[in-house]
Structures are given as C-alpha cells and as structure tokens.
PDB file of C-alpha atoms and ligand atoms in Angstrom:
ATOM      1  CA  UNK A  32      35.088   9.294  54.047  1.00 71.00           C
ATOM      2  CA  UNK A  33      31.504   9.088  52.068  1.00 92.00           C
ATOM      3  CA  UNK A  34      29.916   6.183  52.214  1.00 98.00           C
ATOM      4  CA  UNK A  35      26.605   6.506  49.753  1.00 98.00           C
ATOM      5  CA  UNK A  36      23.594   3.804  49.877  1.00 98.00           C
ATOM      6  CA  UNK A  37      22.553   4.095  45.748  1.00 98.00           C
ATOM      7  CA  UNK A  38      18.967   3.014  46.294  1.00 96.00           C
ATOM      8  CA  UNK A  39      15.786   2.359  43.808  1.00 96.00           C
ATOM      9  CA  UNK A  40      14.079  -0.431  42.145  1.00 97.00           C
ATOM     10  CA  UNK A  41      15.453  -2.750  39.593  1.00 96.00           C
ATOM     11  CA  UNK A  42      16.037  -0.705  36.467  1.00 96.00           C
ATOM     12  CA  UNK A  43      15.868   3.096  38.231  1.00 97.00           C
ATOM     13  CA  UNK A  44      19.679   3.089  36.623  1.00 97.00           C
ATOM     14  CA  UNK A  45      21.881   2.157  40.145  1.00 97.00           C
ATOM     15  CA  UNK A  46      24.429   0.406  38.119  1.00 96.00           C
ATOM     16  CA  UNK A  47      24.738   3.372  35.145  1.00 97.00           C
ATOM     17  CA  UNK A  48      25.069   5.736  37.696  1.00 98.00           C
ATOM     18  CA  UNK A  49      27.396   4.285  40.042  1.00 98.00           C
ATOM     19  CA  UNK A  50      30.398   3.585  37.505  1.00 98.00           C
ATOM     20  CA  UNK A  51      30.370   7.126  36.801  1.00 98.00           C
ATOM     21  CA  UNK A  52      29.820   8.428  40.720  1.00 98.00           C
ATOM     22  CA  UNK A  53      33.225   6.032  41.678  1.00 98.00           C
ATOM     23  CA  UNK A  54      35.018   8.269  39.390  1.00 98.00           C
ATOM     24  CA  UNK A  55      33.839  11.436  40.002  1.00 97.00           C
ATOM     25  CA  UNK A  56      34.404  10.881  44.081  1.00 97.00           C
ATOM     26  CA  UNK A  57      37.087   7.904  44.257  1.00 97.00           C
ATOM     27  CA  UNK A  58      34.450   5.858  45.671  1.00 98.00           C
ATOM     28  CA  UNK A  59      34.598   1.950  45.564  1.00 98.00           C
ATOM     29  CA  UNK A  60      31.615   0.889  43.906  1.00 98.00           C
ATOM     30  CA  UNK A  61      30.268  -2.654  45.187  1.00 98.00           C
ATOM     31  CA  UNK A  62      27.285  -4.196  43.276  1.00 98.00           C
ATOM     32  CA  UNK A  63      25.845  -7.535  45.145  1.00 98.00           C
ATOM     33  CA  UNK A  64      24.269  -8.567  41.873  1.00 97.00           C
ATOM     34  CA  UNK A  65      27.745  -7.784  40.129  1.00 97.00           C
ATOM     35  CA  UNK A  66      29.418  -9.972  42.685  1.00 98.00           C
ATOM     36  CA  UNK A  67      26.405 -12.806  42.423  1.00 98.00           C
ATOM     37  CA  UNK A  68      27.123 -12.635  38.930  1.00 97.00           C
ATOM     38  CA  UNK A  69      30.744 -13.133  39.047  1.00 98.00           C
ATOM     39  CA  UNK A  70      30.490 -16.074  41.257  1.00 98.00           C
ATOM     40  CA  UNK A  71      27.657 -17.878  38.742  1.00 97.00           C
ATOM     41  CA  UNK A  72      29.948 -17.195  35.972  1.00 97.00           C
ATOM     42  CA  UNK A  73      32.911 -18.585  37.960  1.00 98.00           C
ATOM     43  CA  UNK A  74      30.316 -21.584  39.228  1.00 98.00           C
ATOM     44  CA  UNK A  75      31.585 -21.049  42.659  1.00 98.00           C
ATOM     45  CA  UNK A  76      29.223 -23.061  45.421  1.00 98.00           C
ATOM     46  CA  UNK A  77      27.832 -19.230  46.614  1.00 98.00           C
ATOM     47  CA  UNK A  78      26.696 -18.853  42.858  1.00 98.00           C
ATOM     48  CA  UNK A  79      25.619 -21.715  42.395  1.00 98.00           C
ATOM     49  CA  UNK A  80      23.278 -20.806  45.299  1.00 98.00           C
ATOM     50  CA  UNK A  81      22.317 -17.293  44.492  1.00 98.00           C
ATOM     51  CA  UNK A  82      21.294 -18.328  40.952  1.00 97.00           C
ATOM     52  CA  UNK A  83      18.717 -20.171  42.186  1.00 97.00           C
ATOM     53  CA  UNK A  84      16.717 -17.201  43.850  1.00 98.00           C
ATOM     54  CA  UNK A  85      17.624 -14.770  41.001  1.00 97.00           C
ATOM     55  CA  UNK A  86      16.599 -16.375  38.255  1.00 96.00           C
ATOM     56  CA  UNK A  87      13.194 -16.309  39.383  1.00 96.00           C
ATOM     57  CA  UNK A  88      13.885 -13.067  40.440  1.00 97.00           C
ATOM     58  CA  UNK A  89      13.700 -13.541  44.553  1.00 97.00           C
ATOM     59  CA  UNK A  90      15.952 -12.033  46.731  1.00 98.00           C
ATOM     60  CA  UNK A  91      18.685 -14.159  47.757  1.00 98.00           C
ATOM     61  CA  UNK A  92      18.747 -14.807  51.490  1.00 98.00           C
ATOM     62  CA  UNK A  93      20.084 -12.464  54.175  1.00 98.00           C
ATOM     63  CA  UNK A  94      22.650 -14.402  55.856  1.00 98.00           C
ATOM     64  CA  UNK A  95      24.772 -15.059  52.535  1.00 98.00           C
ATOM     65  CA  UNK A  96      24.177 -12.036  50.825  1.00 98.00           C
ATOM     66  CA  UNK A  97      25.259 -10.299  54.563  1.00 98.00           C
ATOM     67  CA  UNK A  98      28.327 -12.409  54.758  1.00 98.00           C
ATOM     68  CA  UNK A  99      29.264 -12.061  51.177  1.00 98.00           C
ATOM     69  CA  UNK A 100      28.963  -8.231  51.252  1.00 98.00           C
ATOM     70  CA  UNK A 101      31.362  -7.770  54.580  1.00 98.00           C
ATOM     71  CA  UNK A 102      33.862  -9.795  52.723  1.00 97.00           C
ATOM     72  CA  UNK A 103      33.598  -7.825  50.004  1.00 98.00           C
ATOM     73  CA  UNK A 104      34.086  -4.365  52.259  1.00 98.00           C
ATOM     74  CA  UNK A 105      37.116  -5.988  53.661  1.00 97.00           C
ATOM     75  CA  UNK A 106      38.898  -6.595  50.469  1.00 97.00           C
ATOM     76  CA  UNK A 107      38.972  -3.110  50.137  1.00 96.00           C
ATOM     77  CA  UNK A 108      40.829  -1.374  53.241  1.00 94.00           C
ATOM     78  CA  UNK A 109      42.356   1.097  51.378  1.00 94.00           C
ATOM     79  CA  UNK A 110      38.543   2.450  50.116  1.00 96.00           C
ATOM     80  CA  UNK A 111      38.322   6.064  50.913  1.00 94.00           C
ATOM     81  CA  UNK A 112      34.591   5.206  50.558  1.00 97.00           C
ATOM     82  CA  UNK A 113      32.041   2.742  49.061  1.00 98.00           C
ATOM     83  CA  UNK A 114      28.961   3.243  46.834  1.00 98.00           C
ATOM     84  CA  UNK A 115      26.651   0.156  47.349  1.00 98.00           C
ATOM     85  CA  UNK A 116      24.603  -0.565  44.952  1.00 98.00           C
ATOM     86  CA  UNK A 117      21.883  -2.834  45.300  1.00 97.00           C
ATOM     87  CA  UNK A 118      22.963  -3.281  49.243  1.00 98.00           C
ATOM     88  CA  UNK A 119      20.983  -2.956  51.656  1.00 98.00           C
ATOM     89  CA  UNK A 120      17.760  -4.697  50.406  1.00 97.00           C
ATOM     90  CA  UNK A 121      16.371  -5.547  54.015  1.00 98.00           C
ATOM     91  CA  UNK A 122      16.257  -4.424  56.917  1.00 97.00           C
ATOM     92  CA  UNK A 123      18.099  -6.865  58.510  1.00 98.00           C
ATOM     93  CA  UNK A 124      20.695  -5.954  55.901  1.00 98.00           C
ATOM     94  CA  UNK A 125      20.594  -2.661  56.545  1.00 98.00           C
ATOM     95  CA  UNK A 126      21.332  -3.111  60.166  1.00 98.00           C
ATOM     96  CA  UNK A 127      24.332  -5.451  59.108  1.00 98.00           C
ATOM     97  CA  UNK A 128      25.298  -2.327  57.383  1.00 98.00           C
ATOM     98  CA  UNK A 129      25.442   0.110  60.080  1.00 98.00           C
ATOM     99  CA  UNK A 130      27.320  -2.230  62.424  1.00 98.00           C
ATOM    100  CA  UNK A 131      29.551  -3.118  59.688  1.00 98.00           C
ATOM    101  CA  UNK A 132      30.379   0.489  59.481  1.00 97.00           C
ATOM    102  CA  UNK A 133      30.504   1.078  63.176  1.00 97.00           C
ATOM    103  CA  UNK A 134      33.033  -0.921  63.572  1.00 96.00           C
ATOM    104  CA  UNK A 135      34.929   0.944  61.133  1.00 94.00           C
ATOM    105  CA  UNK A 136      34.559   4.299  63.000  1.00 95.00           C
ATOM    106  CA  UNK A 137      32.467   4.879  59.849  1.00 96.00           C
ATOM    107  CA  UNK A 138      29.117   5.700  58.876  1.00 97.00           C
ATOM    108  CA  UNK A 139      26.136   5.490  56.098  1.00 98.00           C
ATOM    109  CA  UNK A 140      26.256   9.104  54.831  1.00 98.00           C
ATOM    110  CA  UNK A 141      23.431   9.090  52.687  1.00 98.00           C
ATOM    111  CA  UNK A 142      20.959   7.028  50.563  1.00 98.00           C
ATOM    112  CA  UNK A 143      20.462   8.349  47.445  1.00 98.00           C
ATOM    113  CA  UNK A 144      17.509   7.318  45.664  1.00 97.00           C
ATOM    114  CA  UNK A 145      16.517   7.057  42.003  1.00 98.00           C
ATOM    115  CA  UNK A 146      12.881   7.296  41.725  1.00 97.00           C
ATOM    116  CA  UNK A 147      11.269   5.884  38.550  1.00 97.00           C
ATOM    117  CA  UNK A 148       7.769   4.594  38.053  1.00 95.00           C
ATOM    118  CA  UNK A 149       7.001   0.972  37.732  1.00 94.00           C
ATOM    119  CA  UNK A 150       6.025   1.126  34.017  1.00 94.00           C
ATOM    120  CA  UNK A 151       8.836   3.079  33.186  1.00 96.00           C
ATOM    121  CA  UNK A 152      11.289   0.130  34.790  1.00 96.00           C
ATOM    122  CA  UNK A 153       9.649  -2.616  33.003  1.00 96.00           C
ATOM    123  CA  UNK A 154      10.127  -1.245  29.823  1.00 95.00           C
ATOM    124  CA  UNK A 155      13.327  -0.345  30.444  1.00 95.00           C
ATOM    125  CA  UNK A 156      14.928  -3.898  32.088  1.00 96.00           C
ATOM    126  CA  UNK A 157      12.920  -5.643  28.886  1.00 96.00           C
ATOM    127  CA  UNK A 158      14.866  -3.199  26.820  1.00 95.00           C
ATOM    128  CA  UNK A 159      18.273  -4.457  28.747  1.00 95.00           C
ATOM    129  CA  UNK A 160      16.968  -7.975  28.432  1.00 95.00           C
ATOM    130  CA  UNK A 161      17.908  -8.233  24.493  1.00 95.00           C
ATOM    131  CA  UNK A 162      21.804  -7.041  25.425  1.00 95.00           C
ATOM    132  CA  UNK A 163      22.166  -7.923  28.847  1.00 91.00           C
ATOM    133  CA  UNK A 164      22.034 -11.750  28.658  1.00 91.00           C
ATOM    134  CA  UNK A 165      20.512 -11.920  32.243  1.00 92.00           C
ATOM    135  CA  UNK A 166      17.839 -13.785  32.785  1.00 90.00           C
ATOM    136  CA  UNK A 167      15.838 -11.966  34.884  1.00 95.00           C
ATOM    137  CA  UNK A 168      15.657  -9.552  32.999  1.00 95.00           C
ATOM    138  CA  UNK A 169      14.138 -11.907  29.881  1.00 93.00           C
ATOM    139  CA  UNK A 170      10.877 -12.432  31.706  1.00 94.00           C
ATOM    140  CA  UNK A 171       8.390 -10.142  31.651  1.00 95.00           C
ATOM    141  CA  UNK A 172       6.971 -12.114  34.888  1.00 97.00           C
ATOM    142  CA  UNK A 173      10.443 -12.232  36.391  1.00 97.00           C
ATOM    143  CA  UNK A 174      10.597  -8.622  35.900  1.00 97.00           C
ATOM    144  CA  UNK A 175       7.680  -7.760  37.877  1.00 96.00           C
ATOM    145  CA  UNK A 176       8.829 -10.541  40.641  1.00 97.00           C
ATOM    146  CA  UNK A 177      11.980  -8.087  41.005  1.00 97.00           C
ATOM    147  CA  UNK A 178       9.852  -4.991  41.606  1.00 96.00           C
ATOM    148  CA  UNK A 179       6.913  -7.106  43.748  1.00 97.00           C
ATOM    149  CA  UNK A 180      10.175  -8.071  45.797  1.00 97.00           C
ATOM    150  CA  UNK A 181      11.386  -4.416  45.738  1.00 97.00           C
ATOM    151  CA  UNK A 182       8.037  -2.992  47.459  1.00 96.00           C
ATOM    152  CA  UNK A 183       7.458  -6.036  50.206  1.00 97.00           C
ATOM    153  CA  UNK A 184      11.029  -6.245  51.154  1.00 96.00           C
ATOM    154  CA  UNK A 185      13.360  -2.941  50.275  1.00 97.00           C
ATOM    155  CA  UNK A 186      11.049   0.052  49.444  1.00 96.00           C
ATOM    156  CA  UNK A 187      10.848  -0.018  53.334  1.00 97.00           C
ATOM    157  CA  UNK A 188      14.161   0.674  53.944  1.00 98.00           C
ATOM    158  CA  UNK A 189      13.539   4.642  52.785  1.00 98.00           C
ATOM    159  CA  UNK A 190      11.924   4.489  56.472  1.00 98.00           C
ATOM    160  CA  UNK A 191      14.683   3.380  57.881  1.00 98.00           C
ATOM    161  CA  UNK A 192      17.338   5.801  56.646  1.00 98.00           C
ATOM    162  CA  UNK A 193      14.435   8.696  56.860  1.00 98.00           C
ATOM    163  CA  UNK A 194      14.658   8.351  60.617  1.00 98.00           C
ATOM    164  CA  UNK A 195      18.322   9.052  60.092  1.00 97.00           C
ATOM    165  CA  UNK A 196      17.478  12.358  58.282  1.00 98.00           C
ATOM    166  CA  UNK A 197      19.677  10.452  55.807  1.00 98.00           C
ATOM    167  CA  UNK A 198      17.545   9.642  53.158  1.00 98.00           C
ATOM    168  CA  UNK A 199      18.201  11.619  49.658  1.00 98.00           C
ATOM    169  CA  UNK A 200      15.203  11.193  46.320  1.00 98.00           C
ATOM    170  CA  UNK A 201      16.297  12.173  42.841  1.00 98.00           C
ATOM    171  CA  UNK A 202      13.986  11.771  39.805  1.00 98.00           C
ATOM    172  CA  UNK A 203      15.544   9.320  38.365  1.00 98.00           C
ATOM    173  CA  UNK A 204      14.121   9.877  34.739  1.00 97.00           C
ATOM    174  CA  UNK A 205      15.743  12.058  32.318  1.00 97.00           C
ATOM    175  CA  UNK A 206      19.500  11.490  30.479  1.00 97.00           C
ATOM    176  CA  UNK A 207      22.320  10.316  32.061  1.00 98.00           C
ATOM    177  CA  UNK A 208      24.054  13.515  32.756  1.00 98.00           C
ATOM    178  CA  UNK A 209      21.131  14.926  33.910  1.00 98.00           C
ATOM    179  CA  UNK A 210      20.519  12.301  36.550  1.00 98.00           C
ATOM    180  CA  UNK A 211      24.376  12.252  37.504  1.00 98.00           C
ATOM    181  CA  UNK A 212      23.773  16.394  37.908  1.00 98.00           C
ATOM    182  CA  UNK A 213      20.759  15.373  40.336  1.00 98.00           C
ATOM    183  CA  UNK A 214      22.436  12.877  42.660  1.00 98.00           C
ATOM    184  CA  UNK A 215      26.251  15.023  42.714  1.00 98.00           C
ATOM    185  CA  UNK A 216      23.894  17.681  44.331  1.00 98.00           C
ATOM    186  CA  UNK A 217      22.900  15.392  47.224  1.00 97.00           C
ATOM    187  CA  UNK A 218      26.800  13.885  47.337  1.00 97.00           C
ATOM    188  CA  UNK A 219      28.521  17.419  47.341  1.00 97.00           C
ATOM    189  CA  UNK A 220      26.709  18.404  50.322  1.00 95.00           C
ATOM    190  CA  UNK A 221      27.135  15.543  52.456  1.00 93.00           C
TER     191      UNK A 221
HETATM  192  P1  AMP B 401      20.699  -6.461  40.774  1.00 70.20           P
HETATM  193  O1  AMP B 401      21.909  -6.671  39.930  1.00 70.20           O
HETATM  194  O2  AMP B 401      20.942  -5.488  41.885  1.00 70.20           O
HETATM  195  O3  AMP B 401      19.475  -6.151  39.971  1.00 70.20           O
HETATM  196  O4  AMP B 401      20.408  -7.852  41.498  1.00 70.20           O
HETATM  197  C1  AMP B 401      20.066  -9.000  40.757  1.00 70.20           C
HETATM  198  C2  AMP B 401      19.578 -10.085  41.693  1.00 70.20           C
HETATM  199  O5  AMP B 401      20.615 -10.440  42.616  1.00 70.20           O
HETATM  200  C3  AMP B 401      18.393  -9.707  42.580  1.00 70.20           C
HETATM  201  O6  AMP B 401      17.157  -9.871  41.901  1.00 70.20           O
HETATM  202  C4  AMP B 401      18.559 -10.685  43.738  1.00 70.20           C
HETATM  203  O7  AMP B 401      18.127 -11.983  43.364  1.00 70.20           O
HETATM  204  C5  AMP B 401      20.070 -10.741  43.891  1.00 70.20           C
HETATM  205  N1  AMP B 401      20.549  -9.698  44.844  1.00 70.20           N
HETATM  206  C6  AMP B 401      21.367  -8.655  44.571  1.00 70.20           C
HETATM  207  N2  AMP B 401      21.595  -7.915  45.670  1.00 70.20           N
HETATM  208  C7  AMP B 401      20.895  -8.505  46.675  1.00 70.20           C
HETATM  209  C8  AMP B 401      20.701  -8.208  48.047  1.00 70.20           C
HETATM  210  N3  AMP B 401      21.266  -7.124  48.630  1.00 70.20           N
HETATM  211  N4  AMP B 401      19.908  -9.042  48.776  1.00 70.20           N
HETATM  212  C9  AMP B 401      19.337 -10.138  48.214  1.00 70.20           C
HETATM  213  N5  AMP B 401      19.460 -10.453  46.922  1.00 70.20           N
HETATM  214  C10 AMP B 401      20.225  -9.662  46.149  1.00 70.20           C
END
C-alpha cells in the first residue's frame, strides 16, 4: 500500500498531477479543496463554513478540515492507497495524519513536492482564475493570501516529513509529462 503526501503551494500543479498519478498507481486521490468545494456547491452547513475562510483565501480551521478528511479516508476501505492532495497543511494536521494511518497498520510513504517559484504561481492561478470560476483564484490579493498562508503555516511541514527521511522535491516547472516523469521516479522507488 502507497500512501503519497502531493505537497507544494497553491498553483505548483497538485491537482493536474494527481488525476493522472491515481491512474497510473490505483491510488485514491482525495483533494480537501475538492471536497470543500463539493460541500459549498451542495450548501451543506461544513461548506457553508469553509467558504468563509477560502474565499479570502485563509486556511480553514484544523479541527473540521481534520474531521472532514478521516471521514473521507473511511469512505474508502477498499483504497489500495491514497494520494492527498492539499492534506496535510499543518502540523497539527499532519500529526492527525500519521495517527490516522497508524491505526490502519499503514503509513505516509512519501511527500512529494512540486517546487515552483512564487511568481511563477501567481501567474499561473490568475491564468486559472478566467476558467476556473473560483474565487480565490480571481484576486490577485487573495492569491498572494494563499501563498502568505502556504509559507507561515504548511511550507513547514517539509521539516516534518524531512525528519522522516520521507520528504521527496521535484521541479515542478516544465510540461505535464515531464513533471509526471519527475514525481513517478520518486513513487516507483518507494
Ligand atoms: P486548494 O484546492 O487545495 O487550493 O484549497 C483551496 C482552499 O481550501 C484553501 O485556500 C483553504 O482555504 C481550503 N483548504 C483546502 N485544504 C485545506 C487544508 N488541508 N487545511 C485548511 N484549509 C484547506
């Protein structure tokens, strides 16, 4: 069983990547934002919450988003893995994670991380903006709330999996393929 941690700031390409990684290794791929979105759309009372932190582009708080993500694992307990994508984003997530997993007999394998630099994202989520219909990604200022949010809260959690010897970069710029190339070289080994 792999379990993979996709990792990087908003707009390194998580969500692009991790449709086409569930494929390639049977994974299943849970998104928190996906799932946030859902519930918004479906104006359920947990969307109805989590809209109001992401549309200014704040993280939404631990305790939901680590309630709503075990659910989510449990929905699933014929997975023969997970990719999470946009989960963990704390550390107290992170630990939620692990314990999570524990009590699977299960592990984090890896965290695979797309590295792209700041400019690079901004352009790219205002690109997404004129298709996506989210609206953080509209903002220019909600944009760089995302990635503020990204280094004070989540950029630490590289530490974290580091002192697991289970943390994975992969330049995350370059075509699709390429970048699927990059991370199935980290996966294949684990
Ligand atoms: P994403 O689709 O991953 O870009 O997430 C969009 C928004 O959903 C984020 O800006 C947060 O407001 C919220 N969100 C998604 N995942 C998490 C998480 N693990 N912890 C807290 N907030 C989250």
């Amino acid at each position: 069983m792999k379990n993979i941690v996709l990792f990087g700031p908003p707009g390194a390409g998580k969500g692009t990547q991790a449709e086409i990684l569930k494929e390639k290794y049977q994974l299943k791929h849970i998104s928190t934002g996906d799932v946030f979105r859902f519930n918004i759309k479906n104006k359920t009372q947990l969307g109805l919450l989590a809209k109001s932190y992401m549309d200014k582009g704040d993280l939404v708080p631990d305790n939901v988003t680590i309630d709503m993500l075990e659910a989510e694992v449990e929905k699933n307990p014929e997975a023969k893995g997970f990719i999470f994508d946009g989960f963990p984003r704390t550390n107290a997530q992170a630990k939620a994670l692990d314990e999570l997993m524990d009590s699977k007999d299960s592990q984090i394998n890896a965290m695979v991380a797309l590295e792209v630099d700041d400019e690079v994202l901004v352009e790219r989520l205002l690109k997404r903006g004129k298709t996506s219909g989210r609206a953080d990604d509209a903002d220019e200022s909600i944009i760089r709330n995302r990635i503020t949010e990204y280094y004070n809260k989540t950029a630490i959690l590289k530490d974290y999996y580091s002192a697991q010897n289970k943390y994975f970069g992969v330049d995350g710029v370059g075509s699709i393929e390429d970048i699927t190339e990059r991370l199935s070289a980290v996966i294949n080994e684990l």
